[in-house]
Short mmCIF file of C-alpha atoms in Angstrom, two decimals:
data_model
loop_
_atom_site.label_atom_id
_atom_site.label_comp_id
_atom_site.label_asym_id
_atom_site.label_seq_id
_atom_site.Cartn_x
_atom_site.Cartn_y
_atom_site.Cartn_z
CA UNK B 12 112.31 123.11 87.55
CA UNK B 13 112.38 119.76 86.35
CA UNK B 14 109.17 117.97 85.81
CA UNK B 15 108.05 114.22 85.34
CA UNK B 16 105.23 113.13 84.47
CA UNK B 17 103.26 109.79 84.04
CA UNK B 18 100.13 108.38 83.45
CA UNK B 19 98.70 106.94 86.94
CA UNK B 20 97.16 103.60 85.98
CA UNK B 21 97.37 101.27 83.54
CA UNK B 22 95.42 97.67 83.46
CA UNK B 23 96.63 94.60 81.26
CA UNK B 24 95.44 91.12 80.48
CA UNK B 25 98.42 88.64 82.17
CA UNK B 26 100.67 87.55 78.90
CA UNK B 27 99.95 90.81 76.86
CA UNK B 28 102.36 93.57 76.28
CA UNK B 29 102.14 96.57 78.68
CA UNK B 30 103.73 99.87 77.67
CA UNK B 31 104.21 102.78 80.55
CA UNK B 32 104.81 106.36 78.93
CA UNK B 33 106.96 108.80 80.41
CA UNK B 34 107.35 112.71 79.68
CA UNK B 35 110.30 114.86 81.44
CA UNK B 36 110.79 118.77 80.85
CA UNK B 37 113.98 119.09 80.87
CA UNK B 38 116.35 118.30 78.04
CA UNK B 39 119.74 118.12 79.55
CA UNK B 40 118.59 114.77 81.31
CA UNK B 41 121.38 112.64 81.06
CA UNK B 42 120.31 109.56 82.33
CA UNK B 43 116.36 107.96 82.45
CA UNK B 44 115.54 105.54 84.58
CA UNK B 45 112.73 103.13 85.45
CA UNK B 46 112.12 101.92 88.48
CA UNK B 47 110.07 99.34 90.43
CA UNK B 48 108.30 99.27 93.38
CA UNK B 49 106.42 96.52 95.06
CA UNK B 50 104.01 96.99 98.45
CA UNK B 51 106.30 97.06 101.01
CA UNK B 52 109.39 97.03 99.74
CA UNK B 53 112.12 99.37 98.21
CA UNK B 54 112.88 101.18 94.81
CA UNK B 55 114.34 98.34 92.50
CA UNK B 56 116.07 99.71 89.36
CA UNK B 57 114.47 97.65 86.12
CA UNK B 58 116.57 99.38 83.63
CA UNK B 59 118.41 102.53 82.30
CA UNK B 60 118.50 103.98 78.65
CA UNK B 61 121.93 107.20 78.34
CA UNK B 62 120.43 110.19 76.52
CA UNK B 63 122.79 109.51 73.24
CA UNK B 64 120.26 106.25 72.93
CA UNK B 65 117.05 105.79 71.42
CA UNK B 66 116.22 102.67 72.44
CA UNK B 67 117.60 99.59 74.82
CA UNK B 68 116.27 96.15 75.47
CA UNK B 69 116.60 93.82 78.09
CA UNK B 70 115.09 90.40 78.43
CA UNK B 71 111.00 91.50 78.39
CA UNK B 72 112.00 94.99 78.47
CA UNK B 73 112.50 97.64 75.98
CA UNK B 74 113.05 101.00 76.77
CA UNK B 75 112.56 103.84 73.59
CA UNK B 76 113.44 107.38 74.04
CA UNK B 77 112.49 110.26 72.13
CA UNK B 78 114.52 112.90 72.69
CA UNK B 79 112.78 115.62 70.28
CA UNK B 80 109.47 114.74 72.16
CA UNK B 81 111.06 114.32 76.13
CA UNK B 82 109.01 110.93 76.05
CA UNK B 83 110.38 107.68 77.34
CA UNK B 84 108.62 104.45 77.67
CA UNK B 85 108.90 101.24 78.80
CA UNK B 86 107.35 98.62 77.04
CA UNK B 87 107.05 94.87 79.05
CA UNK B 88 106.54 91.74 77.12
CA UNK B 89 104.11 88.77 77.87
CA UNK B 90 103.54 90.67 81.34
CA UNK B 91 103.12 87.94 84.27
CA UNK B 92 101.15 88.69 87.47
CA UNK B 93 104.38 89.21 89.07
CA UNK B 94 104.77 92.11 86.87
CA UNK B 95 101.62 93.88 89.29
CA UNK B 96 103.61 97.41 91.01
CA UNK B 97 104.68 100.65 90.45
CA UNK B 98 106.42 101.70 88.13
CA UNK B 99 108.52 105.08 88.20
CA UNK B 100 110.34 107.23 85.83
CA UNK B 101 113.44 109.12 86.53
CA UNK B 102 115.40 111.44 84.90
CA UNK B 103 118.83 112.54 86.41
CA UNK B 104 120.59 115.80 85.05
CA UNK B 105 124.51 116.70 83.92
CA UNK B 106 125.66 117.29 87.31
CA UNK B 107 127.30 113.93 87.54
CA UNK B 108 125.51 112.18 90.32
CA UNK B 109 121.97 110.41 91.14
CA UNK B 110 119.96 113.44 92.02
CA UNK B 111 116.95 111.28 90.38
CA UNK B 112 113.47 113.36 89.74
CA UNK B 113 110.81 111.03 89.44
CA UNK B 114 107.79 110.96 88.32
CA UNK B 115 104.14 109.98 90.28
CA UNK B 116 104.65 106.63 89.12
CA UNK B 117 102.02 104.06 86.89
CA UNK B 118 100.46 101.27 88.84
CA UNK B 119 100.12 98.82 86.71
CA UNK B 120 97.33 96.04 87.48
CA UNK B 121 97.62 91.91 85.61
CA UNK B 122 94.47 90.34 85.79
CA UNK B 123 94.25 86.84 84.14
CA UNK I 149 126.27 94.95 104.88
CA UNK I 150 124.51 93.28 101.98
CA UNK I 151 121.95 96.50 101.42
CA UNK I 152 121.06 99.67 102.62
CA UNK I 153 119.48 99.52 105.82
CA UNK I 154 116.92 101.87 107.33
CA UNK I 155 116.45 102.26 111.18
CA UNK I 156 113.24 102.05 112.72
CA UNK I 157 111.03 100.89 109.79
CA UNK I 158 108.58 102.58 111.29
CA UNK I 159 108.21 105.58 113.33
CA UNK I 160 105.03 107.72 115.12
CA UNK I 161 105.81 110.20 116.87
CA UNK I 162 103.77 113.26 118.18
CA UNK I 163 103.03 116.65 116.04
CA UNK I 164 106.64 118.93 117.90
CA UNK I 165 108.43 116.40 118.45
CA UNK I 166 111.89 115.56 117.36
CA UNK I 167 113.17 112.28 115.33
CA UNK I 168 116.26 110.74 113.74
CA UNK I 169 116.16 108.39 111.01
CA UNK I 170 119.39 106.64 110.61
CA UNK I 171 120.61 104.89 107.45
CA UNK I 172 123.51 102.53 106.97
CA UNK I 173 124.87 102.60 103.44
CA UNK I 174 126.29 99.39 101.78
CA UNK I 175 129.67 99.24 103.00
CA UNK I 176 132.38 101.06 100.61
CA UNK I 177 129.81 103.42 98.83
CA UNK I 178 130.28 107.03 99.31
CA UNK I 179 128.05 108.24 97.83
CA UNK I 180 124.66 108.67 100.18
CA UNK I 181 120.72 110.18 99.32
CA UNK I 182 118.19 111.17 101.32
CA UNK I 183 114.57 110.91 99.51
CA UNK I 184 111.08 111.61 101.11
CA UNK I 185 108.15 109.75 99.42
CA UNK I 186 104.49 111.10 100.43
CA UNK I 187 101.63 108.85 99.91
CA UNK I 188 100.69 108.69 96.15
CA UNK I 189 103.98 110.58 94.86
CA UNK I 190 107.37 109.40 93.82
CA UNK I 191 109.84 109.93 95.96
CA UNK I 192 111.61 113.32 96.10
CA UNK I 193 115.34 114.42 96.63
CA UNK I 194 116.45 115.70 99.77
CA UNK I 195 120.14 115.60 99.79
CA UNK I 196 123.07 114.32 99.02
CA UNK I 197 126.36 113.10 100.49
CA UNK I 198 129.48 112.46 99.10
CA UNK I 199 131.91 111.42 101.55
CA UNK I 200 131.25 113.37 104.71
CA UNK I 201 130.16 116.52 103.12
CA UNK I 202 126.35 117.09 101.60
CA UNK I 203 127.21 118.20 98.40
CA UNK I 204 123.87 118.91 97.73
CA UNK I 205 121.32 119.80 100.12
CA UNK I 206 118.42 121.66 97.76
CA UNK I 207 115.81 119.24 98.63
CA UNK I 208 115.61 120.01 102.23
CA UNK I 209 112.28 121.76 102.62
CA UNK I 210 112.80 123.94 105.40
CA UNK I 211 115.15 124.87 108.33
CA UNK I 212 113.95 121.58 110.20
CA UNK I 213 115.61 119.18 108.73
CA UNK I 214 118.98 118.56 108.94
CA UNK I 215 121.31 115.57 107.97
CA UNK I 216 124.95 114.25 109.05
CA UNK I 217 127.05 111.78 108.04
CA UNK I 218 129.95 112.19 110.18
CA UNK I 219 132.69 109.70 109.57
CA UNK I 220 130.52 109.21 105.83
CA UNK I 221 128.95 105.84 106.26
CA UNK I 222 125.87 106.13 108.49
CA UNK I 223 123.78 109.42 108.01
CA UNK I 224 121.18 110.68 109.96
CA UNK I 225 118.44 112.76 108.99
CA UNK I 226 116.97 114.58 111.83
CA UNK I 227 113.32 116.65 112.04
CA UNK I 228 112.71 118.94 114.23
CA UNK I 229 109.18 120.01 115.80
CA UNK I 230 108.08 117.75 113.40
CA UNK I 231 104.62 118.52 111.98
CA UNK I 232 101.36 116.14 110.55
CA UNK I 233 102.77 117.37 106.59
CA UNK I 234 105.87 115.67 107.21
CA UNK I 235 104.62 112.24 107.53
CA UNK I 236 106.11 110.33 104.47
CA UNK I 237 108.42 107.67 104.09
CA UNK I 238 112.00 108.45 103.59
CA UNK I 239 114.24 106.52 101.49
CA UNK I 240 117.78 106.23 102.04
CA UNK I 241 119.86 105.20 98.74
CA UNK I 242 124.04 104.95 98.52
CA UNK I 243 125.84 104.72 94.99
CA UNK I 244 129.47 103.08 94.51
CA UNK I 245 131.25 106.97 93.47
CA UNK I 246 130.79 110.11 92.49
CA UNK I 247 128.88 109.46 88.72
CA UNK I 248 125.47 108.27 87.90
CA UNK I 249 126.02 104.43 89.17
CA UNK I 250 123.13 102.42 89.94
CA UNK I 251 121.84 103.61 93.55
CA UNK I 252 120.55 101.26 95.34
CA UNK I 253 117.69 102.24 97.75
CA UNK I 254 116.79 100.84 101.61
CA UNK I 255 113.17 99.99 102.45
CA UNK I 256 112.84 103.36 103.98
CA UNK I 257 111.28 104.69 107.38
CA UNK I 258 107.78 105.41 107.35
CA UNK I 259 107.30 108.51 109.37
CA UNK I 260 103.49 109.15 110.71
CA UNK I 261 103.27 112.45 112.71
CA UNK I 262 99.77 112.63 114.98
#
């Protein structure tokens, strides 16, 4: 089946760049997804990237995909403290609807 | 309402016992998702609703779990003789239609079975 995978941890200095690598199994993933999630609170979707792109940007976020290499990433500029949660891949598949397989998500730490 | 909303936030409940966790969509989406999230793990599908039917129930682990969504806005996801593995916290999400919209997820039930 369908497998994500991502790196657990990841520790940045508060108004560096912070880039969370993703790697998924399965090649018919249509859609990628990262997600967001903040103690006590719910999944909030950051951004998307379609499988037909390589790369998408948004504000402080860029998302690159590499489809020869099943590796997505998402890359956050001048990261704030605010920034401090988990983040989670997902990768969807051609059935047509949000049947998202995520990954273990990347907790990532801002220290000043 | 304005989000998806999850019903109790939290629940304990003895190892055999029974539960429902009830989830209330964002009004107009029909499209509904069941997720369980262990401690540690990204969540993980459970099924799927599109309407009233589950279009896709794969996810459910075993024969003890079980989900309706009768008149397809409110679903409920029951356990039965729940056991200690099965403590999690289960995320509700509903999407606008039948594609890959944005889903938009509740804060979920946290389920602790002693």
């Amino acid at each position: 089946g369908e497998d994500v995978e991502q790196s657990l941890f990841l520790s940045v200095r508060e108004g560096d760049s912070s880039v969370i690598n993703c790697t998924y199994t399965d090649s018919s993933s249509t859609y990628l997804y990262w997600y967001k999630q903040e103690p006590g609170a719910g999944l909030q979707l950051l951004t998307y990237i379609f499988s037909n792109m390589d790369m998408k940007q948004d504000q402080r976020l860029t998302v690159l995909l590499n489809k020869k290499d099943k590796h997505l990433s998402l890359r956050i500029a001048d990261t704030q403290t605010g920034d401090s949660a988990i983040y989670f891949c997902a990768v969807t598949f051609s059935g047509g609807y949000n049947k998202l397989i995520f990954g273990a998500g990347t907790r990532l730490a801002v220290h000043p | 309402g304005a989000g998806v909303s999850q019903t109790p936030s939290n629940k304990v409940t003895e190892k055999g016992k029974y539960v429902e966790l009830r989830c209330d969509p964002i009004s107009g989406h029909t499209a509904l998702y069941w997720y369980r999230q262990s401690l540690g793990q990204g969540p993980e599908f459970l099924i799927y609703f599109q309407g009233t039917g589950a279009a896709d129930d794969s996810g459910l682990p075993n024969d003890r779990f079980f989900a309706v969504r009768p008149e397809g806005s409110v679903s409920t996801l029951k356990i039965q003789r729940t056991e200690r593995g099965d403590s999690a916290v289960y995320l509700c999400a509903s999407s606008s239609g039948t594609g890959v919209e944005e889903a938009f997820f509740g804060q979920g039930t946290r389920l602790t079975v002693v």
